[in-house]
PDB file of C-alpha atoms and ligand atoms in Angstrom:
ATOM      1  CA  MET E   9     119.864  62.485 122.902  1.00  0.00           C
ATOM      2  CA  ASN E  10     118.881  61.181 119.573  1.00  0.00           C
ATOM      3  CA  VAL E  11     121.213  63.345 117.475  1.00  0.00           C
ATOM      4  CA  LYS E  12     122.686  63.150 113.957  1.00  0.00           C
ATOM      5  CA  ILE E  13     125.183  64.763 111.825  1.00  0.00           C
ATOM      6  CA  VAL E  14     124.619  65.262 108.266  1.00  0.00           C
ATOM      7  CA  ALA E  15     127.381  66.560 105.921  1.00  0.00           C
ATOM      8  CA  ASP E  16     127.338  67.057 102.148  1.00  0.00           C
ATOM      9  CA  SER E  17     129.908  65.090 100.042  1.00  0.00           C
ATOM     10  CA  SER E  18     132.290  68.099  99.677  1.00  0.00           C
ATOM     11  CA  ALA E  19     133.614  67.165 103.192  1.00  0.00           C
ATOM     12  CA  ASN E  20     135.166  64.081 101.547  1.00  0.00           C
ATOM     13  CA  LEU E  21     133.860  62.221 104.789  1.00  0.00           C
ATOM     14  CA  PRO E  22     131.805  59.226 103.717  1.00  0.00           C
ATOM     15  CA  ASN E  23     131.773  57.983 107.400  1.00  0.00           C
ATOM     16  CA  LEU E  24     132.217  59.280 110.743  1.00  0.00           C
ATOM     17  CA  SER E  25     132.373  56.733 113.662  1.00  0.00           C
ATOM     18  CA  GLY E  26     130.930  56.806 117.129  1.00  0.00           C
ATOM     19  CA  VAL E  27     127.940  58.866 116.233  1.00  0.00           C
ATOM     20  CA  SER E  28     124.898  58.729 113.948  1.00  0.00           C
ATOM     21  CA  TYR E  29     126.124  60.185 110.670  1.00  0.00           C
ATOM     22  CA  SER E  30     125.162  60.490 107.027  1.00  0.00           C
ATOM     23  CA  CYS E  31     126.675  62.067 103.964  1.00  0.00           C
ATOM     24  CA  VAL E  32     124.278  63.606 101.334  1.00  0.00           C
ATOM     25  CA  PRO E  33     125.959  63.456  97.824  1.00  0.00           C
ATOM     26  CA  LEU E  34     126.238  66.119  95.226  1.00  0.00           C
ATOM     27  CA  LYS E  35     126.389  65.075  91.711  1.00  0.00           C
ATOM     28  CA  ILE E  36     128.876  65.584  88.849  1.00  0.00           C
ATOM     29  CA  VAL E  37     127.118  65.846  85.515  1.00  0.00           C
ATOM     30  CA  THR E  38     128.136  66.017  81.909  1.00  0.00           C
ATOM     31  CA  ASP E  39     125.983  65.726  78.815  1.00  0.00           C
ATOM     32  CA  GLU E  40     126.617  62.110  78.692  1.00  0.00           C
ATOM     33  CA  ARG E  41     126.826  60.986  82.279  1.00  0.00           C
ATOM     34  CA  GLU E  42     126.087  61.525  85.698  1.00  0.00           C
ATOM     35  CA  PHE E  43     128.243  60.699  88.877  1.00  0.00           C
ATOM     36  CA  VAL E  44     126.742  60.469  92.266  1.00  0.00           C
ATOM     37  CA  ASP E  45     129.408  61.423  94.899  1.00  0.00           C
ATOM     38  CA  GLY E  46     128.623  58.375  96.969  1.00  0.00           C
ATOM     39  CA  ALA E  47     130.534  55.533  98.380  1.00  0.00           C
ATOM     40  CA  ALA E  48     130.390  53.661  95.145  1.00  0.00           C
ATOM     41  CA  LEU E  49     131.975  56.335  93.007  1.00  0.00           C
ATOM     42  CA  ASP E  50     135.357  55.615  91.520  1.00  0.00           C
ATOM     43  CA  THR E  51     137.001  59.051  91.634  1.00  0.00           C
ATOM     44  CA  ALA E  52     140.012  58.044  89.614  1.00  0.00           C
ATOM     45  CA  ALA E  53     137.899  56.731  86.784  1.00  0.00           C
ATOM     46  CA  MET E  54     135.853  59.911  86.789  1.00  0.00           C
ATOM     47  CA  VAL E  55     138.760  62.297  86.801  1.00  0.00           C
ATOM     48  CA  SER E  56     140.298  60.399  83.750  1.00  0.00           C
ATOM     49  CA  TYR E  57     136.743  60.417  81.993  1.00  0.00           C
ATOM     50  CA  LEU E  58     136.488  64.204  82.666  1.00  0.00           C
ATOM     51  CA  GLU E  59     139.916  65.051  81.447  1.00  0.00           C
ATOM     52  CA  ALA E  60     139.158  63.180  78.279  1.00  0.00           C
ATOM     53  CA  TYR E  61     135.715  64.728  77.823  1.00  0.00           C
ATOM     54  CA  LYS E  62     135.471  67.843  75.605  1.00  0.00           C
ATOM     55  CA  GLY E  63     131.810  68.800  76.401  1.00  0.00           C
ATOM     56  CA  ARG E  64     130.055  70.607  79.072  1.00  0.00           C
ATOM     57  CA  SER E  65     130.315  69.523  82.849  1.00  0.00           C
ATOM     58  CA  GLY E  66     129.074  70.909  86.177  1.00  0.00           C
ATOM     59  CA  THR E  67     127.650  69.835  89.310  1.00  0.00           C
ATOM     60  CA  ALA E  68     124.389  69.671  91.182  1.00  0.00           C
ATOM     61  CA  CYS E  69     123.755  70.020  95.092  1.00  0.00           C
ATOM     62  CA  PRO E  70     121.489  67.723  97.042  1.00  0.00           C
ATOM     63  CA  SER E  71     117.611  68.403  96.845  1.00  0.00           C
ATOM     64  CA  VAL E  72     115.534  69.217  99.786  1.00  0.00           C
ATOM     65  CA  GLY E  73     114.220  65.578  99.700  1.00  0.00           C
ATOM     66  CA  ASP E  74     118.024  64.236  99.764  1.00  0.00           C
ATOM     67  CA  TRP E  75     118.625  66.231 102.925  1.00  0.00           C
ATOM     68  CA  LEU E  76     115.219  65.151 104.615  1.00  0.00           C
ATOM     69  CA  GLU E  77     116.083  61.467 103.718  1.00  0.00           C
ATOM     70  CA  ALA E  78     119.387  61.746 105.523  1.00  0.00           C
ATOM     71  CA  PHE E  79     117.747  63.334 108.631  1.00  0.00           C
ATOM     72  CA  GLY E  80     116.038  59.792 109.197  1.00  0.00           C
ATOM     73  CA  ASP E  81     114.188  60.050 112.415  1.00  0.00           C
ATOM     74  CA  ALA E  82     116.617  61.791 114.461  1.00  0.00           C
ATOM     75  CA  GLU E  83     115.276  64.267 117.035  1.00  0.00           C
ATOM     76  CA  TYR E  84     118.163  66.528 116.710  1.00  0.00           C
ATOM     77  CA  VAL E  85     120.094  67.180 113.519  1.00  0.00           C
ATOM     78  CA  PHE E  86     123.281  69.227 112.620  1.00  0.00           C
ATOM     79  CA  THR E  87     123.779  69.871 108.899  1.00  0.00           C
ATOM     80  CA  ILE E  88     127.352  70.777 107.721  1.00  0.00           C
ATOM     81  CA  ALA E  89     127.284  72.366 104.107  1.00  0.00           C
ATOM     82  CA  ILE E  90     129.811  73.762 101.631  1.00  0.00           C
ATOM     83  CA  THR E  91     129.917  77.548 101.502  1.00  0.00           C
ATOM     84  CA  SER E  92     126.550  79.154 100.554  1.00  0.00           C
ATOM     85  CA  ASN E  93     128.528  81.476  98.403  1.00  0.00           C
ATOM     86  CA  LEU E  94     129.420  78.820  95.776  1.00  0.00           C
ATOM     87  CA  SER E  95     126.571  76.210  96.197  1.00  0.00           C
ATOM     88  CA  GLY E  96     122.858  75.841  96.998  1.00  0.00           C
ATOM     89  CA  CYS E  97     123.649  72.935  99.427  1.00  0.00           C
ATOM     90  CA  HIS E  98     123.102  75.049 102.590  1.00  0.00           C
ATOM     91  CA  ASN E  99     119.944  76.624 101.186  1.00  0.00           C
ATOM     92  CA  ALA E 100     118.539  73.249 100.419  1.00  0.00           C
ATOM     93  CA  ALA E 101     119.388  72.144 104.015  1.00  0.00           C
ATOM     94  CA  MET E 102     117.595  75.073 105.340  1.00  0.00           C
ATOM     95  CA  GLN E 103     114.526  74.340 103.387  1.00  0.00           C
ATOM     96  CA  ALA E 104     114.788  70.830 104.662  1.00  0.00           C
ATOM     97  CA  LYS E 105     115.004  72.067 108.255  1.00  0.00           C
ATOM     98  CA  ALA E 106     111.861  74.000 107.716  1.00  0.00           C
ATOM     99  CA  VAL E 107     109.770  71.154 106.476  1.00  0.00           C
ATOM    100  CA  TYR E 108     111.375  68.858 109.200  1.00  0.00           C
ATOM    101  CA  GLU E 109     110.441  71.023 112.004  1.00  0.00           C
ATOM    102  CA  GLU E 110     106.997  71.846 110.619  1.00  0.00           C
ATOM    103  CA  GLN E 111     106.240  68.132 110.337  1.00  0.00           C
ATOM    104  CA  TYR E 112     107.797  67.277 113.714  1.00  0.00           C
ATOM    105  CA  PRO E 113     107.395  70.118 115.980  1.00  0.00           C
ATOM    106  CA  GLN E 114     109.435  68.424 118.800  1.00  0.00           C
ATOM    107  CA  ARG E 115     112.589  68.113 116.490  1.00  0.00           C
ATOM    108  CA  ARG E 116     115.362  70.628 115.911  1.00  0.00           C
ATOM    109  CA  VAL E 117     117.778  71.117 113.023  1.00  0.00           C
ATOM    110  CA  CYS E 118     120.683  73.528 113.094  1.00  0.00           C
ATOM    111  CA  CYS E 119     122.150  74.222 109.699  1.00  0.00           C
ATOM    112  CA  LEU E 120     125.903  75.231 109.467  1.00  0.00           C
ATOM    113  CA  ASP E 121     126.986  77.163 106.513  1.00  0.00           C
ATOM    114  CA  THR E 122     130.677  76.450 106.786  1.00  0.00           C
ATOM    115  CA  LEU E 123     131.766  79.230 104.475  1.00  0.00           C
ATOM    116  CA  SER E 124     134.436  76.647 103.403  1.00  0.00           C
ATOM    117  CA  THR E 125     134.510  72.913 102.445  1.00  0.00           C
ATOM    118  CA  GLY E 126     136.527  69.669 102.503  1.00  0.00           C
ATOM    119  CA  PRO E 127     138.837  69.346 105.634  1.00  0.00           C
ATOM    120  CA  GLU E 128     137.422  72.538 107.395  1.00  0.00           C
ATOM    121  CA  MET E 129     134.088  70.731 107.355  1.00  0.00           C
ATOM    122  CA  VAL E 130     135.758  67.533 108.839  1.00  0.00           C
ATOM    123  CA  LEU E 131     137.067  69.667 111.713  1.00  0.00           C
ATOM    124  CA  ILE E 132     133.674  70.887 112.416  1.00  0.00           C
ATOM    125  CA  ALA E 133     131.947  67.249 112.125  1.00  0.00           C
ATOM    126  CA  GLU E 134     134.541  65.904 114.574  1.00  0.00           C
ATOM    127  CA  LYS E 135     133.927  68.734 117.016  1.00  0.00           C
ATOM    128  CA  LEU E 136     130.407  68.375 116.795  1.00  0.00           C
ATOM    129  CA  ARG E 137     130.989  64.589 117.721  1.00  0.00           C
ATOM    130  CA  GLU E 138     132.971  65.742 120.762  1.00  0.00           C
ATOM    131  CA  PHE E 139     130.358  68.159 122.111  1.00  0.00           C
ATOM    132  CA  ILE E 140     127.609  65.322 121.646  1.00  0.00           C
ATOM    133  CA  ASP E 141     129.926  62.901 123.476  1.00  0.00           C
ATOM    134  CA  GLU E 142     130.313  65.331 126.337  1.00  0.00           C
ATOM    135  CA  GLY E 143     126.414  65.236 126.778  1.00  0.00           C
ATOM    136  CA  LEU E 144     125.821  68.938 126.009  1.00  0.00           C
ATOM    137  CA  ASP E 145     122.369  69.797 124.911  1.00  0.00           C
ATOM    138  CA  PHE E 146     121.279  70.995 121.563  1.00  0.00           C
ATOM    139  CA  ASP E 147     121.461  74.799 122.197  1.00  0.00           C
ATOM    140  CA  ALA E 148     124.787  74.540 123.904  1.00  0.00           C
ATOM    141  CA  ILE E 149     126.089  72.549 120.975  1.00  0.00           C
ATOM    142  CA  GLU E 150     125.025  75.114 118.526  1.00  0.00           C
ATOM    143  CA  GLU E 151     126.570  77.985 120.491  1.00  0.00           C
ATOM    144  CA  LYS E 152     129.759  76.218 120.797  1.00  0.00           C
ATOM    145  CA  ILE E 153     130.086  75.023 117.382  1.00  0.00           C
ATOM    146  CA  ARG E 154     129.529  78.498 115.959  1.00  0.00           C
ATOM    147  CA  GLU E 155     132.196  79.801 118.290  1.00  0.00           C
ATOM    148  CA  TYR E 156     134.507  76.897 117.188  1.00  0.00           C
ATOM    149  CA  MET E 157     133.868  77.710 113.421  1.00  0.00           C
ATOM    150  CA  LYS E 158     135.175  81.199 113.920  1.00  0.00           C
ATOM    151  CA  LYS E 159     138.779  79.680 114.476  1.00  0.00           C
ATOM    152  CA  THR E 160     138.809  77.107 111.788  1.00  0.00           C
ATOM    153  CA  HIS E 161     140.312  77.941 108.439  1.00  0.00           C
ATOM    154  CA  LEU E 162     141.112  76.276 104.984  1.00  0.00           C
ATOM    155  CA  LEU E 163     144.023  76.527 102.447  1.00  0.00           C
ATOM    156  CA  PHE E 164     144.366  75.138  99.188  1.00  0.00           C
ATOM    157  CA  SER E 165     146.981  74.497  96.473  1.00  0.00           C
ATOM    158  CA  LEU E 166     145.543  73.902  92.946  1.00  0.00           C
ATOM    159  CA  GLU E 167     147.201  72.938  89.841  1.00  0.00           C
ATOM    160  CA  SER E 168     144.171  73.740  87.670  1.00  0.00           C
ATOM    161  CA  LEU E 169     141.175  76.073  88.157  1.00  0.00           C
ATOM    162  CA  GLU E 170     139.501  75.264  84.824  1.00  0.00           C
ATOM    163  CA  ASN E 171     136.476  73.531  86.064  1.00  0.00           C
ATOM    164  CA  LEU E 172     135.908  76.384  88.718  1.00  0.00           C
ATOM    165  CA  ALA E 173     136.258  78.963  86.036  1.00  0.00           C
ATOM    166  CA  LYS E 174     134.005  77.126  83.588  1.00  0.00           C
ATOM    167  CA  ASN E 175     131.324  76.941  86.226  1.00  0.00           C
ATOM    168  CA  GLY E 176     131.581  80.614  87.254  1.00  0.00           C
ATOM    169  CA  ARG E 177     133.123  79.838  90.713  1.00  0.00           C
ATOM    170  CA  VAL E 178     136.205  81.848  90.039  1.00  0.00           C
ATOM    171  CA  SER E 179     136.990  84.470  87.296  1.00  0.00           C
ATOM    172  CA  LYS E 180     138.489  83.401  84.105  1.00  0.00           C
ATOM    173  CA  VAL E 181     141.419  85.629  84.599  1.00  0.00           C
ATOM    174  CA  ALA E 182     142.247  83.941  87.878  1.00  0.00           C
ATOM    175  CA  ALA E 183     142.035  80.527  86.165  1.00  0.00           C
ATOM    176  CA  LYS E 184     144.389  81.462  83.539  1.00  0.00           C
ATOM    177  CA  ALA E 185     147.597  81.709  85.815  1.00  0.00           C
ATOM    178  CA  ALA E 186     146.861  78.303  87.219  1.00  0.00           C
ATOM    179  CA  GLY E 187     146.837  76.964  83.676  1.00  0.00           C
ATOM    180  CA  ILE E 188     150.485  77.408  83.118  1.00  0.00           C
ATOM    181  CA  LEU E 189     152.555  74.330  83.620  1.00  0.00           C
ATOM    182  CA  GLY E 190     154.126  74.089  86.956  1.00  0.00           C
ATOM    183  CA  ILE E 191     152.163  77.098  88.674  1.00  0.00           C
ATOM    184  CA  ARG E 192     150.100  76.467  91.615  1.00  0.00           C
ATOM    185  CA  VAL E 193     147.584  78.721  93.024  1.00  0.00           C
ATOM    186  CA  VAL E 194     147.726  78.777  96.824  1.00  0.00           C
ATOM    187  CA  GLY E 195     144.694  80.539  98.462  1.00  0.00           C
ATOM    188  CA  LYS E 196     142.096  80.253 101.268  1.00  0.00           C
ATOM    189  CA  ALA E 197     138.432  80.185 101.779  1.00  0.00           C
ATOM    190  CA  SER E 198     137.728  83.813 102.402  1.00  0.00           C
ATOM    191  CA  ASP E 199     135.630  85.100 105.299  1.00  0.00           C
ATOM    192  CA  GLU E 200     132.850  85.390 102.827  1.00  0.00           C
ATOM    193  CA  GLY E 201     133.116  81.877 101.709  1.00  0.00           C
ATOM    194  CA  THR E 202     134.606  82.334  98.338  1.00  0.00           C
ATOM    195  CA  LEU E 203     137.998  81.316  96.805  1.00  0.00           C
ATOM    196  CA  GLN E 204     140.679  84.001  97.723  1.00  0.00           C
ATOM    197  CA  GLN E 205     144.031  83.620  95.634  1.00  0.00           C
ATOM    198  CA  LEU E 206     147.021  84.393  97.892  1.00  0.00           C
ATOM    199  CA  HIS E 207     150.029  83.372  95.852  1.00  0.00           C
ATOM    200  CA  LYS E 208     151.160  81.841  92.522  1.00  0.00           C
ATOM    201  CA  CYS E 209     153.982  79.327  93.325  1.00  0.00           C
ATOM    202  CA  ARG E 210     156.451  77.798  90.995  1.00  0.00           C
ATOM    203  CA  GLY E 211     156.402  74.125  91.730  1.00  0.00           C
ATOM    204  CA  GLU E 212     154.762  72.058  94.477  1.00  0.00           C
ATOM    205  CA  LYS E 213     157.589  72.482  97.049  1.00  0.00           C
ATOM    206  CA  LYS E 214     157.091  76.052  97.055  1.00  0.00           C
ATOM    207  CA  ALA E 215     153.547  75.838  97.271  1.00  0.00           C
ATOM    208  CA  LEU E 216     153.476  73.644 100.263  1.00  0.00           C
ATOM    209  CA  SER E 217     155.984  75.743 102.166  1.00  0.00           C
ATOM    210  CA  THR E 218     153.826  78.838 101.452  1.00  0.00           C
ATOM    211  CA  MET E 219     150.728  76.998 102.687  1.00  0.00           C
ATOM    212  CA  LEU E 220     152.583  76.363 105.953  1.00  0.00           C
ATOM    213  CA  GLU E 221     153.516  80.058 106.272  1.00  0.00           C
ATOM    214  CA  GLU E 222     149.940  81.047 105.651  1.00  0.00           C
ATOM    215  CA  MET E 223     148.925  78.605 108.379  1.00  0.00           C
ATOM    216  CA  GLU E 224     151.246  80.252 110.878  1.00  0.00           C
ATOM    217  CA  LYS E 225     150.123  83.864 109.810  1.00  0.00           C
ATOM    218  CA  HIS E 226     146.509  82.785 110.648  1.00  0.00           C
ATOM    219  CA  GLY E 227     147.324  81.377 114.213  1.00  0.00           C
ATOM    220  CA  PHE E 228     148.251  77.837 113.622  1.00  0.00           C
ATOM    221  CA  THR E 229     150.476  76.736 116.419  1.00  0.00           C
ATOM    222  CA  GLY E 230     150.534  72.903 116.023  1.00  0.00           C
ATOM    223  CA  GLY E 231     146.817  72.171 116.626  1.00  0.00           C
ATOM    224  CA  LYS E 232     144.732  69.680 114.952  1.00  0.00           C
ATOM    225  CA  ILE E 233     144.704  69.507 111.074  1.00  0.00           C
ATOM    226  CA  ARG E 234     143.023  67.562 108.446  1.00  0.00           C
ATOM    227  CA  LEU E 235     144.275  67.115 104.791  1.00  0.00           C
ATOM    228  CA  ALA E 236     142.610  65.987 101.639  1.00  0.00           C
ATOM    229  CA  HIS E 237     144.048  65.595  98.065  1.00  0.00           C
ATOM    230  CA  GLY E 238     143.077  64.860  94.454  1.00  0.00           C
ATOM    231  CA  LEU E 239     144.988  61.756  93.326  1.00  0.00           C
ATOM    232  CA  ASN E 240     148.024  63.397  94.968  1.00  0.00           C
ATOM    233  CA  GLU E 241     148.702  61.401  98.260  1.00  0.00           C
ATOM    234  CA  LYS E 242     152.493  62.319  97.720  1.00  0.00           C
ATOM    235  CA  GLY E 243     151.827  65.892  98.009  1.00  0.00           C
ATOM    236  CA  ALA E 244     149.625  65.656 100.954  1.00  0.00           C
ATOM    237  CA  GLU E 245     152.293  63.496 102.678  1.00  0.00           C
ATOM    238  CA  ALA E 246     154.945  66.139 101.718  1.00  0.00           C
ATOM    239  CA  LEU E 247     152.748  68.914 103.312  1.00  0.00           C
ATOM    240  CA  LEU E 248     152.476  67.012 106.468  1.00  0.00           C
ATOM    241  CA  ASP E 249     156.033  66.144 106.705  1.00  0.00           C
ATOM    242  CA  LEU E 250     156.890  69.699 106.401  1.00  0.00           C
ATOM    243  CA  ILE E 251     154.440  70.621 109.108  1.00  0.00           C
ATOM    244  CA  LYS E 252     155.672  67.771 111.255  1.00  0.00           C
ATOM    245  CA  ALA E 253     159.202  69.428 110.877  1.00  0.00           C
ATOM    246  CA  SER E 254     158.026  72.394 112.880  1.00  0.00           C
ATOM    247  CA  TYR E 255     155.210  70.624 114.935  1.00  0.00           C
ATOM    248  CA  PRO E 256     156.206  67.175 115.640  1.00  0.00           C
ATOM    249  CA  ASP E 257     153.070  66.540 117.707  1.00  0.00           C
ATOM    250  CA  VAL E 258     150.366  67.721 115.255  1.00  0.00           C
ATOM    251  CA  GLU E 259     147.369  65.477 115.165  1.00  0.00           C
ATOM    252  CA  ALA E 260     146.586  64.888 111.292  1.00  0.00           C
ATOM    253  CA  THR E 261     144.816  62.554 109.022  1.00  0.00           C
ATOM    254  CA  ILE E 262     145.159  62.454 105.185  1.00  0.00           C
ATOM    255  CA  VAL E 263     141.977  61.305 102.869  1.00  0.00           C
ATOM    256  CA  PRO E 264     141.548  61.329  99.169  1.00  0.00           C
ATOM    257  CA  PHE E 265     138.912  63.927  97.601  1.00  0.00           C
ATOM    258  CA  SER E 266     135.543  62.432  97.029  1.00  0.00           C
ATOM    259  CA  GLY E 267     133.868  63.340  93.651  1.00  0.00           C
ATOM    260  CA  LEU E 268     132.865  66.886  94.293  1.00  0.00           C
ATOM    261  CA  CYS E 269     136.351  68.139  95.375  1.00  0.00           C
ATOM    262  CA  CYS E 270     137.918  65.945  92.512  1.00  0.00           C
ATOM    263  CA  PHE E 271     135.868  67.791  90.065  1.00  0.00           C
ATOM    264  CA  TYR E 272     136.667  71.424  91.270  1.00  0.00           C
ATOM    265  CA  ALA E 273     140.161  71.181  92.793  1.00  0.00           C
ATOM    266  CA  GLU E 274     141.096  68.595  90.114  1.00  0.00           C
ATOM    267  CA  ARG E 275     144.081  66.312  89.867  1.00  0.00           C
ATOM    268  CA  GLY E 276     146.987  67.460  92.096  1.00  0.00           C
ATOM    269  CA  GLY E 277     144.812  69.694  94.447  1.00  0.00           C
ATOM    270  CA  ILE E 278     145.545  69.609  98.158  1.00  0.00           C
ATOM    271  CA  MET E 279     143.468  71.085 101.038  1.00  0.00           C
ATOM    272  CA  VAL E 280     144.351  71.522 104.550  1.00  0.00           C
ATOM    273  CA  GLY E 281     141.799  72.394 107.427  1.00  0.00           C
ATOM    274  CA  TYR E 282     143.374  73.805 110.611  1.00  0.00           C
ATOM    275  CA  GLU E 283     142.624  75.467 113.741  1.00  0.00           C
ATOM    276  CA  GLY E 284     143.960  78.996 114.191  1.00  0.00           C
TER     277      GLY E 284
HETATM  278  O1  X90 H  22     126.139  73.171  94.244  1.00  0.00           O
HETATM  279  C1  X90 H  22     127.180  72.819  93.626  1.00  0.00           C
HETATM  280  O2  X90 H  22     126.833  72.446  92.386  1.00  0.00           O
HETATM  281  C2  X90 H  22     128.382  72.619  94.068  1.00  0.00           C
HETATM  282  C3  X90 H  22     129.341  73.818  93.705  1.00  0.00           C
HETATM  283  C4  X90 H  22     130.581  74.066  94.509  1.00  0.00           C
HETATM  284  C5  X90 H  22     131.577  74.922  93.930  1.00  0.00           C
HETATM  285  C6  X90 H  22     132.751  75.224  94.619  1.00  0.00           C
HETATM  286  C7  X90 H  22     133.672  74.020  95.009  1.00  0.00           C
HETATM  287  C8  X90 H  22     135.088  74.343  95.348  1.00  0.00           C
HETATM  288  C9  X90 H  22     135.836  72.913  95.772  1.00  0.00           C
HETATM  289  C10 X90 H  22     138.034  74.170  95.501  1.00  0.00           C
HETATM  290  C11 X90 H  22     139.269  74.604  96.555  1.00  0.00           C
HETATM  291  C12 X90 H  22     138.655  75.051  97.916  1.00  0.00           C
HETATM  292  C13 X90 H  22     137.912  76.323  97.903  1.00  0.00           C
HETATM  293  C14 X90 H  22     137.356  76.832  99.052  1.00  0.00           C
HETATM  294  C15 X90 H  22     136.150  77.865  98.824  1.00  0.00           C
HETATM  295  C16 X90 H  22     135.505  78.301  99.971  1.00  0.00           C
HETATM  296  C17 X90 H  22     137.160  72.949  96.087  1.00  0.00           C
END
């Protein structure tokens, strides 16, 4: 089966081996500069620039054309997009699907609105790869992946919600708490695909133990996890160590945020995707 997986760059997944895969970049824009969230982006330099920059900054999702280009000539495509409640990514993917299926009536596109982002999208991409490897047909994969997505979750710890608030993705009141030095906001991707604050924690240690407690509350029993961080590898490793202390066999990877997550989750941010 000539099948391709296409995810947007909020997944922090530039490559996925063993399967046909493309990442479509979002963009981070200021009045002076534009950063394309692709392999060539120096995220540390972008973060430093943005921290010093005093003007307006925002983001833009991929266009319908960007998605279409990424489909290539695949017979079957699965798109994996950041929550449609915070971005136009999924909507653009749906429009690309309509164009593609009209142009090539034999081809099929399944658009997955993850209602999440980052490492939860990675879990979904890797599970799709498993289903493809098993040789399942398109409809079976769609059914099974939608079932799988019901039991994946995302938690985050953020030091700053400034860019989220400035761009209308969380309320200004919510952002204030995170602005206080040493306070971290621990929250989750809600069922509606929005940021849901759960706790305000003093210090990273407290934030990380709170994250593990939340994971357990939502049915984590040592299954597969995926971690990502914003220039905070130490924090992500500390979270993994904590998880390993209770679940020594946990299957985990840690990756840095690409550009989009660097912009919104900012320096110090940590996300964990897990199976409940
Ligand atoms: O279309 C665009 O311009 C992109 C807008 C994306 C806005 C939200 C990004 C959130 C990034 C923050 C922590 C995890 C939140 C989970 C929410 C479902 C990361």
